[in-house]
Amino acid sequence: MSFIPADYETVDSRIHRFWEQYPNGRIITSIHALSETGGIFKAEIFTDRDDVIPATVDFAEETKGSSPVNKTSWLENGLTSAVGRALADLGFSPKGKRPSQEEMAKIGRAHV
């Protein structure tokens, strides 16, 4: 099976589309769990800054050193992945292309 990351949207693109549609929204990220080998990251998306309950919440897991970027930036990568997943939950992904380009690149590396 061949994975083509370029066929998928970047998290950056999803974030920009979110702000266009919800200029008064909020994106809150947090570290859900940390260990010596990685972490689990959480993203909460609010469509209005005054909302008490997020429109969606999602998580991502990253492992230290599991890719070239995760040797130095695994924490940032995990937070970005959580945001990308949460925005996909809110509909900011084309049908059938829910994973972000960054997530698909990870899958492609795992199958090389």
Protein backbone atom coordinates (compact mmCIF):
# COMPACT_ATOMS: atom_id res chain seq x y z
CA MET A 1 0.00 0.00 0.00
CA SER A 2 1.38 3.40 -0.98
CA PHE A 3 0.85 6.49 1.16
CA ILE A 4 1.10 9.90 -0.44
CA PRO A 5 1.23 12.55 2.31
CA ALA A 6 0.79 15.36 -0.24
CA ASP A 7 -2.76 14.09 -0.85
CA TYR A 8 -3.66 15.23 2.68
CA GLU A 9 -4.11 18.68 4.19
CA THR A 10 -1.61 20.13 6.66
CA VAL A 11 -2.60 21.05 10.20
CA ASP A 12 -1.48 24.61 9.43
CA SER A 13 -4.06 24.83 6.63
CA ARG A 14 -6.80 23.50 8.93
CA ILE A 15 -5.91 26.07 11.58
CA HIS A 16 -6.11 28.94 9.09
CA ARG A 17 -9.50 27.74 7.84
CA PHE A 18 -10.73 27.45 11.44
CA TRP A 19 -9.77 31.08 12.18
CA GLU A 20 -11.47 32.24 8.97
CA GLN A 21 -14.71 30.52 9.97
CA TYR A 22 -14.49 31.13 13.74
CA PRO A 23 -12.49 34.35 14.35
CA ASN A 24 -13.74 34.42 17.95
CA GLY A 25 -12.88 30.78 18.62
CA ARG A 26 -10.20 29.27 20.82
CA ILE A 27 -7.74 26.42 20.43
CA ILE A 28 -6.35 25.15 23.72
CA THR A 29 -3.65 22.51 23.90
CA SER A 30 -2.31 20.69 26.94
CA ILE A 31 -0.11 17.81 27.93
CA HIS A 32 -2.32 14.94 29.06
CA ALA A 33 0.47 12.55 30.09
CA LEU A 34 4.28 12.44 29.92
CA SER A 35 6.76 9.62 30.31
CA GLU A 36 10.44 9.03 29.65
CA THR A 37 9.59 7.85 26.14
CA GLY A 38 6.88 10.28 24.99
CA GLY A 39 3.55 11.81 25.74
CA ILE A 40 -0.15 12.12 25.09
CA PHE A 41 -1.40 15.54 24.05
CA LYS A 42 -4.86 17.08 24.13
CA ALA A 43 -6.50 19.75 21.97
CA GLU A 44 -9.79 21.46 22.77
CA ILE A 45 -11.52 23.50 20.07
CA PHE A 46 -14.06 26.18 20.97
CA THR A 47 -16.02 27.89 18.19
CA ASP A 48 -16.54 30.93 20.44
CA ARG A 49 -14.18 32.24 23.11
CA ASP A 50 -17.07 32.50 25.58
CA ASP A 51 -18.09 28.84 25.23
CA VAL A 52 -17.62 26.82 28.42
CA ILE A 53 -17.69 23.43 26.71
CA PRO A 54 -15.46 22.75 23.70
CA ALA A 55 -17.03 21.88 20.36
CA THR A 56 -14.58 18.98 20.16
CA VAL A 57 -11.66 17.40 22.00
CA ASP A 58 -9.07 14.99 20.63
CA PHE A 59 -5.72 13.50 21.57
CA ALA A 60 -2.44 12.51 19.93
CA GLU A 61 0.50 10.41 21.08
CA GLU A 62 4.14 10.98 20.18
CA THR A 63 7.22 8.96 21.00
CA LYS A 64 10.57 10.65 21.59
CA GLY A 65 13.03 9.90 18.81
CA SER A 66 10.55 7.96 16.65
CA SER A 67 11.29 10.18 13.63
CA PRO A 68 13.85 12.85 12.72
CA VAL A 69 11.51 15.62 13.91
CA ASN A 70 10.73 13.74 17.12
CA LYS A 71 14.40 13.69 18.06
CA THR A 72 14.18 17.41 18.85
CA SER A 73 10.52 18.48 18.64
CA TRP A 74 8.34 15.57 19.77
CA LEU A 75 6.37 17.74 22.19
CA GLU A 76 5.51 20.35 19.55
CA ASN A 77 4.71 17.60 17.07
CA GLY A 78 2.32 15.94 19.53
CA LEU A 79 0.47 19.18 20.26
CA THR A 80 0.17 19.94 16.53
CA SER A 81 -1.14 16.43 15.85
CA ALA A 82 -3.79 16.81 18.57
CA VAL A 83 -4.96 20.10 17.04
CA GLY A 84 -5.11 18.55 13.57
CA ARG A 85 -7.21 15.63 14.86
CA ALA A 86 -9.58 17.91 16.79
CA LEU A 87 -10.08 20.16 13.76
CA ALA A 88 -10.84 17.09 11.65
CA ASP A 89 -13.49 16.13 14.23
CA LEU A 90 -15.04 19.55 13.63
CA GLY A 91 -15.18 18.95 9.88
CA PHE A 92 -11.96 20.64 8.79
CA SER A 93 -10.85 17.73 6.62
CA PRO A 94 -12.06 16.51 3.24
CA LYS A 95 -14.23 13.39 3.31
CA GLY A 96 -12.00 10.35 3.36
CA LYS A 97 -8.92 12.45 4.22
CA ARG A 98 -9.35 12.81 7.99
CA PRO A 99 -5.68 12.25 8.89
CA SER A 100 -3.44 15.26 8.46
CA GLN A 101 -0.52 15.35 6.06
CA GLU A 102 1.78 15.11 9.09
CA GLU A 103 0.03 11.94 10.32
CA MET A 104 0.20 10.33 6.89
CA ALA A 105 3.93 11.09 6.67
CA LYS A 106 4.40 9.12 9.92
CA ILE A 107 2.52 6.16 8.46
CA GLY A 108 4.60 6.32 5.28
CA ARG A 109 7.83 6.22 7.30
CA ALA A 110 6.59 3.21 9.25
CA HIS A 111 5.96 1.25 6.04
CA VAL A 112 9.28 1.97 4.35
